[in-house]
Amino acid sequence: MTLVVANQKGGVGKTTTSINLAAALAQKGLRTLIIDLDPQGNATISFVDQQQVELSVYDLLVRPEVTAEQVIQPGAVENLDVLGARISLAKAEAKLIGEFDSHFRLKDKLQPVLDRYDYIVIDTPPTLGILTVNALVAGTHLLVPIQSSYFALEGTDDLLETYEKIKARPNPDLQFLGVVITIDDKRTVLARDIRRQIHEVFGDKVFRTTICKSVRLEESPAYKQSIFTFAPNSSGALEYYSLSEEVIGRV
Ligand SMILES: Nc1ncnc2c1ncn2[C@@H]1O[C@H](COP(=O)(O)OP(=O)(O)OP(=O)(O)O)[C@@H](O)[C@H]1O
Ligand SMILES: [Mg+2]
């Protein structure tokens, strides 16, 4: 299973969801790989010391001779490996543009290591560019975090259009796994309205688990940890655990 966490809207909880979902799966004893396709590298620094990332996903995508084995590192958590990003990844789009196989680079490079993992989780940048397309071509399932805030659904049409295009040609096996509502503020009327809108648009694709707004979840990246080590008894830990159960149930 290769789960692509994507939404081209920025700051909706893609990275937080990728990190904590991957950590929850690993904690269950499932062999998990997290791939960081965001040049900001936030998912990477949660599990490895970025200084140690000599070869990164940039090298994997751009240099034909670099293999996934060379780039993957064990993460700070048991059962979790990391394919890390550095800021150099920001140059990848420019390097790949015009290459005839630019959309297939990640898929091709992952092929030899697929059977090592039960789950691969890919965090993507807030664009629908070559990196996100590489993730969707390599993926088996798309998971879309949507923040229950104003303009929540803005841009989801473009995302779904990209999903349909990729499903039509390069990756017919890609499935829409679901939508997770994130950074939800249960107290506000606005958030309740947006939740209702999201349910109207996505119906039973919306996960029952909602990730609430939480200071613990906001703080955990600063401490370079997943929520399960940073605040194992917090509501965020329970919610991401419950999301991981739903994900396993759906795939
Ligand atoms: N449930 C939550 N409660 C409170 N803060 C959160 C929650 N989830 C994420 N955040 C915070 O919101 C910000 C955006 O989250 P995150 O980085 O996961 O989003 P993103 O979609 O990956 O952003 P980008 O598009 O820039 O990659 C971060 O500061 C993060 O710590
Ligand atoms: Mg991010």
PDB file of C-alpha atoms and ligand atoms in Angstrom:
ATOM      1  CA  MET A   1       0.000   0.000   0.000  1.00  0.00           C
ATOM      2  CA  THR A   2       1.405   3.346  -0.961  1.00  0.00           C
ATOM      3  CA  LEU A   3      -0.627   6.177   0.536  1.00  0.00           C
ATOM      4  CA  VAL A   4      -0.205   9.589  -1.030  1.00  0.00           C
ATOM      5  CA  VAL A   5      -1.129  12.424   1.303  1.00  0.00           C
ATOM      6  CA  ALA A   6      -1.984  15.340  -0.971  1.00  0.00           C
ATOM      7  CA  ASN A   7      -3.820  18.639  -1.178  1.00  0.00           C
ATOM      8  CA  GLN A   8      -2.301  21.547  -3.068  1.00  0.00           C
ATOM      9  CA  LYS A   9      -3.714  23.911  -0.497  1.00  0.00           C
ATOM     10  CA  GLY A  10      -0.953  24.867   1.923  1.00  0.00           C
ATOM     11  CA  GLY A  11      -0.971  24.318   5.664  1.00  0.00           C
ATOM     12  CA  VAL A  12      -3.881  21.885   5.840  1.00  0.00           C
ATOM     13  CA  GLY A  13      -2.077  19.193   7.823  1.00  0.00           C
ATOM     14  CA  LYS A  14      -0.528  17.032   5.089  1.00  0.00           C
ATOM     15  CA  THR A  15       2.808  16.752   6.826  1.00  0.00           C
ATOM     16  CA  THR A  16       1.317  16.331  10.306  1.00  0.00           C
ATOM     17  CA  THR A  17      -0.925  13.583   8.937  1.00  0.00           C
ATOM     18  CA  SER A  18       1.924  11.849   7.078  1.00  0.00           C
ATOM     19  CA  ILE A  19       4.220  11.862  10.103  1.00  0.00           C
ATOM     20  CA  ASN A  20       1.650  10.630  12.591  1.00  0.00           C
ATOM     21  CA  LEU A  21      -0.006   8.120  10.321  1.00  0.00           C
ATOM     22  CA  ALA A  22       3.371   6.609   9.456  1.00  0.00           C
ATOM     23  CA  ALA A  23       4.316   6.524  13.143  1.00  0.00           C
ATOM     24  CA  ALA A  24       0.982   4.883  14.061  1.00  0.00           C
ATOM     25  CA  LEU A  25       1.414   2.191  11.407  1.00  0.00           C
ATOM     26  CA  ALA A  26       4.998   1.511  12.496  1.00  0.00           C
ATOM     27  CA  GLN A  27       3.900   1.287  16.108  1.00  0.00           C
ATOM     28  CA  LYS A  28       1.499  -1.473  15.147  1.00  0.00           C
ATOM     29  CA  GLY A  29       4.481  -3.468  13.919  1.00  0.00           C
ATOM     30  CA  LEU A  30       3.807  -2.766  10.243  1.00  0.00           C
ATOM     31  CA  ARG A  31       6.926  -2.178   8.187  1.00  0.00           C
ATOM     32  CA  THR A  32       6.552   1.424   7.131  1.00  0.00           C
ATOM     33  CA  LEU A  33       8.451   3.841   4.899  1.00  0.00           C
ATOM     34  CA  ILE A  34       7.800   7.571   4.935  1.00  0.00           C
ATOM     35  CA  ILE A  35       8.804   9.468   1.802  1.00  0.00           C
ATOM     36  CA  ASP A  36       9.228  13.210   2.077  1.00  0.00           C
ATOM     37  CA  LEU A  37       8.507  14.947  -1.219  1.00  0.00           C
ATOM     38  CA  ASP A  38       8.290  18.381   0.354  1.00  0.00           C
ATOM     39  CA  PRO A  39      11.460  20.490  -0.002  1.00  0.00           C
ATOM     40  CA  GLN A  40      10.767  21.942   3.454  1.00  0.00           C
ATOM     41  CA  GLY A  41      11.736  18.513   4.799  1.00  0.00           C
ATOM     42  CA  ASN A  42       9.522  18.623   7.881  1.00  0.00           C
ATOM     43  CA  ALA A  43       8.589  14.972   7.708  1.00  0.00           C
ATOM     44  CA  THR A  44      12.281  14.094   7.388  1.00  0.00           C
ATOM     45  CA  ILE A  45      13.420  15.992  10.459  1.00  0.00           C
ATOM     46  CA  SER A  46      10.777  14.363  12.614  1.00  0.00           C
ATOM     47  CA  PHE A  47      12.534  11.015  12.273  1.00  0.00           C
ATOM     48  CA  VAL A  48      16.150  11.567  11.238  1.00  0.00           C
ATOM     49  CA  ASP A  49      18.842  14.130  11.802  1.00  0.00           C
ATOM     50  CA  GLN A  50      18.792  16.087   8.547  1.00  0.00           C
ATOM     51  CA  GLN A  51      22.585  16.486   8.729  1.00  0.00           C
ATOM     52  CA  GLN A  52      22.747  12.721   8.174  1.00  0.00           C
ATOM     53  CA  VAL A  53      20.751  12.917   4.967  1.00  0.00           C
ATOM     54  CA  GLU A  54      23.619  12.831   2.489  1.00  0.00           C
ATOM     55  CA  LEU A  55      21.653  11.401  -0.372  1.00  0.00           C
ATOM     56  CA  SER A  56      18.056  12.543  -0.511  1.00  0.00           C
ATOM     57  CA  VAL A  57      14.960  11.974  -2.582  1.00  0.00           C
ATOM     58  CA  TYR A  58      16.294  14.697  -4.889  1.00  0.00           C
ATOM     59  CA  ASP A  59      19.260  12.494  -5.829  1.00  0.00           C
ATOM     60  CA  LEU A  60      16.936   9.542  -6.233  1.00  0.00           C
ATOM     61  CA  LEU A  61      14.723  11.408  -8.699  1.00  0.00           C
ATOM     62  CA  VAL A  62      17.391  13.264 -10.627  1.00  0.00           C
ATOM     63  CA  ARG A  63      20.418  10.913 -10.744  1.00  0.00           C
ATOM     64  CA  PRO A  64      19.821   7.665 -12.645  1.00  0.00           C
ATOM     65  CA  GLU A  65      22.557   5.765 -10.780  1.00  0.00           C
ATOM     66  CA  VAL A  66      21.180   6.429  -7.279  1.00  0.00           C
ATOM     67  CA  THR A  67      19.036   3.628  -5.849  1.00  0.00           C
ATOM     68  CA  ALA A  68      16.352   3.651  -3.150  1.00  0.00           C
ATOM     69  CA  GLU A  69      18.531   1.368  -0.982  1.00  0.00           C
ATOM     70  CA  GLN A  70      21.193   4.065  -0.944  1.00  0.00           C
ATOM     71  CA  VAL A  71      18.808   6.805   0.110  1.00  0.00           C
ATOM     72  CA  ILE A  72      16.511   5.091   2.618  1.00  0.00           C
ATOM     73  CA  GLN A  73      17.571   5.421   6.263  1.00  0.00           C
ATOM     74  CA  PRO A  74      16.242   3.852   9.426  1.00  0.00           C
ATOM     75  CA  GLY A  75      14.107   6.330  11.371  1.00  0.00           C
ATOM     76  CA  ALA A  76      14.190   7.039  15.087  1.00  0.00           C
ATOM     77  CA  VAL A  77      11.128   4.804  15.504  1.00  0.00           C
ATOM     78  CA  GLU A  78      11.083   1.020  15.221  1.00  0.00           C
ATOM     79  CA  ASN A  79       9.691  -0.359  11.912  1.00  0.00           C
ATOM     80  CA  LEU A  80       9.941   3.060  10.309  1.00  0.00           C
ATOM     81  CA  ASP A  81      12.324   3.929   7.487  1.00  0.00           C
ATOM     82  CA  VAL A  82      12.712   7.361   5.966  1.00  0.00           C
ATOM     83  CA  LEU A  83      13.368   8.524   2.429  1.00  0.00           C
ATOM     84  CA  GLY A  84      14.331  12.030   3.322  1.00  0.00           C
ATOM     85  CA  ALA A  85      14.252  15.406   1.629  1.00  0.00           C
ATOM     86  CA  ARG A  86      16.570  18.352   1.716  1.00  0.00           C
ATOM     87  CA  ILE A  87      15.986  21.835   0.470  1.00  0.00           C
ATOM     88  CA  SER A  88      17.692  20.804  -2.806  1.00  0.00           C
ATOM     89  CA  LEU A  89      14.408  19.083  -3.679  1.00  0.00           C
ATOM     90  CA  ALA A  90      13.105  22.510  -4.634  1.00  0.00           C
ATOM     91  CA  LYS A  91      15.303  22.263  -7.742  1.00  0.00           C
ATOM     92  CA  ALA A  92      13.903  18.895  -8.783  1.00  0.00           C
ATOM     93  CA  GLU A  93      10.974  20.255 -10.762  1.00  0.00           C
ATOM     94  CA  ALA A  94      13.279  22.384 -12.915  1.00  0.00           C
ATOM     95  CA  LYS A  95      15.632  19.426 -13.488  1.00  0.00           C
ATOM     96  CA  LEU A  96      12.894  16.986 -14.377  1.00  0.00           C
ATOM     97  CA  ILE A  97      10.836  19.170 -16.633  1.00  0.00           C
ATOM     98  CA  GLY A  98      11.135  18.030 -20.211  1.00  0.00           C
ATOM     99  CA  GLU A  99      12.506  14.575 -19.310  1.00  0.00           C
ATOM    100  CA  PHE A 100      10.282  12.050 -21.058  1.00  0.00           C
ATOM    101  CA  ASP A 101       9.970   9.847 -17.964  1.00  0.00           C
ATOM    102  CA  SER A 102       9.791  12.654 -15.406  1.00  0.00           C
ATOM    103  CA  HIS A 103       6.485  11.467 -13.912  1.00  0.00           C
ATOM    104  CA  PHE A 104       7.664   7.880 -13.473  1.00  0.00           C
ATOM    105  CA  ARG A 105      10.932   8.453 -11.652  1.00  0.00           C
ATOM    106  CA  LEU A 106       9.677   7.718  -8.138  1.00  0.00           C
ATOM    107  CA  LYS A 107       7.622   4.705  -9.174  1.00  0.00           C
ATOM    108  CA  ASP A 108      10.547   3.144 -11.032  1.00  0.00           C
ATOM    109  CA  LYS A 109      13.019   3.773  -8.211  1.00  0.00           C
ATOM    110  CA  LEU A 110      10.688   2.337  -5.542  1.00  0.00           C
ATOM    111  CA  GLN A 111      10.008  -0.890  -7.418  1.00  0.00           C
ATOM    112  CA  PRO A 112      12.993  -2.811  -5.964  1.00  0.00           C
ATOM    113  CA  VAL A 113      12.091  -2.014  -2.328  1.00  0.00           C
ATOM    114  CA  LEU A 114       8.297  -2.352  -2.414  1.00  0.00           C
ATOM    115  CA  ASP A 115       8.233  -5.820  -0.880  1.00  0.00           C
ATOM    116  CA  ARG A 116      10.157  -4.608   2.161  1.00  0.00           C
ATOM    117  CA  TYR A 117       7.203  -2.551   3.362  1.00  0.00           C
ATOM    118  CA  ASP A 118       3.608  -3.055   4.401  1.00  0.00           C
ATOM    119  CA  TYR A 119       2.893   0.649   4.075  1.00  0.00           C
ATOM    120  CA  ILE A 120       4.548   3.541   2.322  1.00  0.00           C
ATOM    121  CA  VAL A 121       3.333   7.036   3.211  1.00  0.00           C
ATOM    122  CA  ILE A 122       4.238   9.922   0.878  1.00  0.00           C
ATOM    123  CA  ASP A 123       4.049  13.531   2.037  1.00  0.00           C
ATOM    124  CA  THR A 124       3.688  15.972  -0.860  1.00  0.00           C
ATOM    125  CA  PRO A 125       4.254  19.705  -1.314  1.00  0.00           C
ATOM    126  CA  PRO A 126       1.373  22.195  -1.672  1.00  0.00           C
ATOM    127  CA  THR A 127       1.406  22.142  -5.480  1.00  0.00           C
ATOM    128  CA  LEU A 128       0.189  19.842  -8.231  1.00  0.00           C
ATOM    129  CA  GLY A 129       3.596  19.890  -9.914  1.00  0.00           C
ATOM    130  CA  ILE A 130       5.947  17.106 -10.950  1.00  0.00           C
ATOM    131  CA  LEU A 131       6.671  15.975  -7.383  1.00  0.00           C
ATOM    132  CA  THR A 132       3.019  15.457  -6.471  1.00  0.00           C
ATOM    133  CA  VAL A 133       2.396  13.786  -9.822  1.00  0.00           C
ATOM    134  CA  ASN A 134       5.340  11.436  -9.164  1.00  0.00           C
ATOM    135  CA  ALA A 135       3.698  10.515  -5.862  1.00  0.00           C
ATOM    136  CA  LEU A 136       0.323   9.870  -7.505  1.00  0.00           C
ATOM    137  CA  VAL A 137       1.909   7.753 -10.230  1.00  0.00           C
ATOM    138  CA  ALA A 138       3.775   5.682  -7.627  1.00  0.00           C
ATOM    139  CA  GLY A 139       0.856   5.464  -5.200  1.00  0.00           C
ATOM    140  CA  THR A 140      -1.962   2.997  -4.672  1.00  0.00           C
ATOM    141  CA  HIS A 141      -4.212   5.244  -2.569  1.00  0.00           C
ATOM    142  CA  LEU A 142      -4.867   8.971  -2.255  1.00  0.00           C
ATOM    143  CA  LEU A 143      -5.626  10.466   1.149  1.00  0.00           C
ATOM    144  CA  VAL A 144      -6.678  14.107   1.233  1.00  0.00           C
ATOM    145  CA  PRO A 145      -6.483  16.171   4.421  1.00  0.00           C
ATOM    146  CA  ILE A 146      -8.910  19.095   4.410  1.00  0.00           C
ATOM    147  CA  GLN A 147      -8.834  21.728   7.109  1.00  0.00           C
ATOM    148  CA  SER A 148     -12.247  22.719   8.386  1.00  0.00           C
ATOM    149  CA  SER A 149     -11.659  26.403   7.777  1.00  0.00           C
ATOM    150  CA  TYR A 150     -12.767  29.038   5.338  1.00  0.00           C
ATOM    151  CA  PHE A 151     -12.106  28.103   1.671  1.00  0.00           C
ATOM    152  CA  ALA A 152     -11.518  24.510   2.763  1.00  0.00           C
ATOM    153  CA  LEU A 153     -12.771  23.110  -0.511  1.00  0.00           C
ATOM    154  CA  GLU A 154     -10.966  25.625  -2.674  1.00  0.00           C
ATOM    155  CA  GLY A 155      -8.699  23.753  -5.055  1.00  0.00           C
ATOM    156  CA  THR A 156     -10.066  20.281  -4.371  1.00  0.00           C
ATOM    157  CA  ASP A 157     -11.584  20.282  -7.896  1.00  0.00           C
ATOM    158  CA  ASP A 158      -8.116  20.654  -9.391  1.00  0.00           C
ATOM    159  CA  LEU A 159      -6.784  17.926  -7.135  1.00  0.00           C
ATOM    160  CA  LEU A 160      -9.586  15.555  -8.144  1.00  0.00           C
ATOM    161  CA  GLU A 161      -9.050  16.411 -11.808  1.00  0.00           C
ATOM    162  CA  THR A 162      -5.365  15.538 -11.471  1.00  0.00           C
ATOM    163  CA  TYR A 163      -6.330  12.317  -9.683  1.00  0.00           C
ATOM    164  CA  GLU A 164      -8.738  11.378 -12.515  1.00  0.00           C
ATOM    165  CA  LYS A 165      -6.129  12.108 -15.178  1.00  0.00           C
ATOM    166  CA  ILE A 166      -3.515   9.992 -13.477  1.00  0.00           C
ATOM    167  CA  LYS A 167      -5.997   7.196 -12.921  1.00  0.00           C
ATOM    168  CA  ALA A 168      -6.996   7.363 -16.606  1.00  0.00           C
ATOM    169  CA  ARG A 169      -3.481   6.830 -17.906  1.00  0.00           C
ATOM    170  CA  PRO A 170      -0.317   6.309 -15.957  1.00  0.00           C
ATOM    171  CA  ASN A 171      -1.850   4.680 -12.859  1.00  0.00           C
ATOM    172  CA  PRO A 172      -5.258   3.016 -13.335  1.00  0.00           C
ATOM    173  CA  ASP A 173      -4.889   1.237  -9.969  1.00  0.00           C
ATOM    174  CA  LEU A 174      -4.869   4.464  -7.980  1.00  0.00           C
ATOM    175  CA  GLN A 175      -7.789   4.632  -5.552  1.00  0.00           C
ATOM    176  CA  PHE A 176      -9.334   7.501  -3.677  1.00  0.00           C
ATOM    177  CA  LEU A 177      -8.990   6.333  -0.097  1.00  0.00           C
ATOM    178  CA  GLY A 178     -10.648   9.218   1.662  1.00  0.00           C
ATOM    179  CA  VAL A 179     -10.748  12.670   3.150  1.00  0.00           C
ATOM    180  CA  VAL A 180      -9.643  13.436   6.680  1.00  0.00           C
ATOM    181  CA  ILE A 181     -10.867  16.630   8.285  1.00  0.00           C
ATOM    182  CA  THR A 182      -7.962  18.302  10.074  1.00  0.00           C
ATOM    183  CA  ILE A 183      -7.222  21.173  12.439  1.00  0.00           C
ATOM    184  CA  ASP A 184     -10.896  21.139  13.362  1.00  0.00           C
ATOM    185  CA  ASP A 185     -12.177  23.589  15.917  1.00  0.00           C
ATOM    186  CA  LYS A 186     -15.220  21.867  17.388  1.00  0.00           C
ATOM    187  CA  ARG A 187     -16.348  25.057  19.116  1.00  0.00           C
ATOM    188  CA  THR A 188     -16.973  27.250  16.116  1.00  0.00           C
ATOM    189  CA  VAL A 189     -20.095  27.419  13.990  1.00  0.00           C
ATOM    190  CA  LEU A 190     -17.941  28.041  10.917  1.00  0.00           C
ATOM    191  CA  ALA A 191     -16.047  24.784  11.384  1.00  0.00           C
ATOM    192  CA  ARG A 192     -19.339  22.933  11.800  1.00  0.00           C
ATOM    193  CA  ASP A 193     -20.645  24.412   8.542  1.00  0.00           C
ATOM    194  CA  ILE A 194     -17.467  23.495   6.705  1.00  0.00           C
ATOM    195  CA  ARG A 195     -17.604  19.952   8.082  1.00  0.00           C
ATOM    196  CA  ARG A 196     -21.124  19.671   6.719  1.00  0.00           C
ATOM    197  CA  GLN A 197     -19.991  20.948   3.305  1.00  0.00           C
ATOM    198  CA  ILE A 198     -17.110  18.485   3.206  1.00  0.00           C
ATOM    199  CA  HIS A 199     -19.539  15.660   4.006  1.00  0.00           C
ATOM    200  CA  GLU A 200     -21.905  16.855   1.265  1.00  0.00           C
ATOM    201  CA  VAL A 201     -19.135  16.807  -1.331  1.00  0.00           C
ATOM    202  CA  PHE A 202     -17.287  13.639  -0.305  1.00  0.00           C
ATOM    203  CA  GLY A 203     -20.019  11.561   1.355  1.00  0.00           C
ATOM    204  CA  ASP A 204     -18.772   8.283   2.800  1.00  0.00           C
ATOM    205  CA  LYS A 205     -15.239   9.037   1.635  1.00  0.00           C
ATOM    206  CA  VAL A 206     -14.866  11.224   4.731  1.00  0.00           C
ATOM    207  CA  PHE A 207     -13.161   9.335   7.547  1.00  0.00           C
ATOM    208  CA  ARG A 208     -15.141   9.111  10.785  1.00  0.00           C
ATOM    209  CA  THR A 209     -12.053  10.259  12.634  1.00  0.00           C
ATOM    210  CA  THR A 210     -11.621  14.026  12.679  1.00  0.00           C
ATOM    211  CA  ILE A 211      -8.302  15.540  13.754  1.00  0.00           C
ATOM    212  CA  CYS A 212      -9.040  18.388  16.130  1.00  0.00           C
ATOM    213  CA  LYS A 213      -7.025  21.513  16.580  1.00  0.00           C
ATOM    214  CA  SER A 214      -4.480  20.728  19.264  1.00  0.00           C
ATOM    215  CA  VAL A 215      -1.545  22.530  20.768  1.00  0.00           C
ATOM    216  CA  ARG A 216       0.232  19.186  21.238  1.00  0.00           C
ATOM    217  CA  LEU A 217       0.018  18.405  17.522  1.00  0.00           C
ATOM    218  CA  GLU A 218       1.219  21.860  16.692  1.00  0.00           C
ATOM    219  CA  GLU A 219       4.185  21.592  19.048  1.00  0.00           C
ATOM    220  CA  SER A 220       5.355  18.066  18.283  1.00  0.00           C
ATOM    221  CA  PRO A 221       7.291  18.897  15.052  1.00  0.00           C
ATOM    222  CA  ALA A 222       9.365  21.458  16.932  1.00  0.00           C
ATOM    223  CA  TYR A 223      10.505  18.596  19.174  1.00  0.00           C
ATOM    224  CA  LYS A 224      11.186  16.400  16.122  1.00  0.00           C
ATOM    225  CA  GLN A 225       8.813  13.729  17.279  1.00  0.00           C
ATOM    226  CA  SER A 226       5.560  12.142  16.290  1.00  0.00           C
ATOM    227  CA  ILE A 227       2.630  12.712  18.606  1.00  0.00           C
ATOM    228  CA  PHE A 228       3.005   9.123  19.915  1.00  0.00           C
ATOM    229  CA  THR A 229       6.287   9.852  21.621  1.00  0.00           C
ATOM    230  CA  PHE A 230       5.732  13.547  22.277  1.00  0.00           C
ATOM    231  CA  ALA A 231       2.299  13.291  23.929  1.00  0.00           C
ATOM    232  CA  PRO A 232       1.086   9.688  23.813  1.00  0.00           C
ATOM    233  CA  ASN A 233      -2.022  10.355  25.877  1.00  0.00           C
ATOM    234  CA  SER A 234      -3.135  13.481  24.049  1.00  0.00           C
ATOM    235  CA  SER A 235      -6.291  13.726  21.953  1.00  0.00           C
ATOM    236  CA  GLY A 236      -4.100  14.079  18.834  1.00  0.00           C
ATOM    237  CA  ALA A 237      -2.443  10.725  19.520  1.00  0.00           C
ATOM    238  CA  LEU A 238      -5.819   9.032  19.974  1.00  0.00           C
ATOM    239  CA  GLU A 239      -7.179  10.626  16.812  1.00  0.00           C
ATOM    240  CA  TYR A 240      -4.223   9.667  14.634  1.00  0.00           C
ATOM    241  CA  TYR A 241      -4.302   6.155  16.083  1.00  0.00           C
ATOM    242  CA  SER A 242      -7.962   5.906  15.219  1.00  0.00           C
ATOM    243  CA  LEU A 243      -7.295   7.272  11.709  1.00  0.00           C
ATOM    244  CA  SER A 244      -4.647   4.581  11.205  1.00  0.00           C
ATOM    245  CA  GLU A 245      -7.210   1.911  12.136  1.00  0.00           C
ATOM    246  CA  GLU A 246      -9.672   3.324   9.622  1.00  0.00           C
ATOM    247  CA  VAL A 247      -6.982   3.465   6.931  1.00  0.00           C
ATOM    248  CA  ILE A 248      -6.058  -0.173   7.533  1.00  0.00           C
ATOM    249  CA  GLY A 249      -9.741  -1.076   7.419  1.00  0.00           C
ATOM    250  CA  ARG A 250     -10.225   0.607   4.062  1.00  0.00           C
ATOM    251  CA  VAL A 251      -7.226  -0.621   2.092  1.00  0.00           C
TER     252      VAL A 251
HETATM  253  N1  LIG B   1      -4.470  19.274  14.449  1.00  0.00           N
HETATM  254  C1  LIG B   1      -3.684  20.352  14.508  1.00  0.00           C
HETATM  255  N2  LIG B   1      -3.846  21.259  15.505  1.00  0.00           N
HETATM  256  C2  LIG B   1      -3.085  22.374  15.567  1.00  0.00           C
HETATM  257  N3  LIG B   1      -2.122  22.666  14.700  1.00  0.00           N
HETATM  258  C3  LIG B   1      -1.908  21.809  13.675  1.00  0.00           C
HETATM  259  C4  LIG B   1      -2.667  20.607  13.530  1.00  0.00           C
HETATM  260  N4  LIG B   1      -2.239  19.954  12.422  1.00  0.00           N
HETATM  261  C5  LIG B   1      -1.253  20.707  11.901  1.00  0.00           C
HETATM  262  N5  LIG B   1      -1.044  21.818  12.650  1.00  0.00           N
HETATM  263  C6  LIG B   1      -0.082  22.905  12.408  1.00  0.00           C
HETATM  264  O1  LIG B   1      -0.516  23.613  11.266  1.00  0.00           O
HETATM  265  C7  LIG B   1       0.585  23.960  10.440  1.00  0.00           C
HETATM  266  C8  LIG B   1       0.401  23.313   9.067  1.00  0.00           C
HETATM  267  O2  LIG B   1       0.421  21.901   9.226  1.00  0.00           O
HETATM  268  P1  LIG B   1       1.243  20.972   8.235  1.00  0.00           P
HETATM  269  O3  LIG B   1       2.631  21.436   8.094  1.00  0.00           O
HETATM  270  O4  LIG B   1       1.015  19.568   8.646  1.00  0.00           O
HETATM  271  O5  LIG B   1       0.435  21.285   6.887  1.00  0.00           O
HETATM  272  P2  LIG B   1       0.878  20.996   5.398  1.00  0.00           P
HETATM  273  O6  LIG B   1      -0.386  20.797   4.638  1.00  0.00           O
HETATM  274  O7  LIG B   1       1.889  19.921   5.339  1.00  0.00           O
HETATM  275  O8  LIG B   1       1.566  22.376   5.004  1.00  0.00           O
HETATM  276  P3  LIG B   1       2.370  22.674   3.631  1.00  0.00           P
HETATM  277  O9  LIG B   1       1.307  22.814   2.595  1.00  0.00           O
HETATM  278  O10 LIG B   1       3.110  23.938   3.910  1.00  0.00           O
HETATM  279  O11 LIG B   1       3.266  21.508   3.388  1.00  0.00           O
HETATM  280  C9  LIG B   1       1.814  23.473  11.170  1.00  0.00           C
HETATM  281  O12 LIG B   1       2.329  24.530  11.925  1.00  0.00           O
HETATM  282  C10 LIG B   1       1.293  22.390  12.079  1.00  0.00           C
HETATM  283  O13 LIG B   1       2.078  22.221  13.229  1.00  0.00           O
HETATM  284 MG    MG B   2       3.807  19.923   4.454  1.00  0.00          MG
END
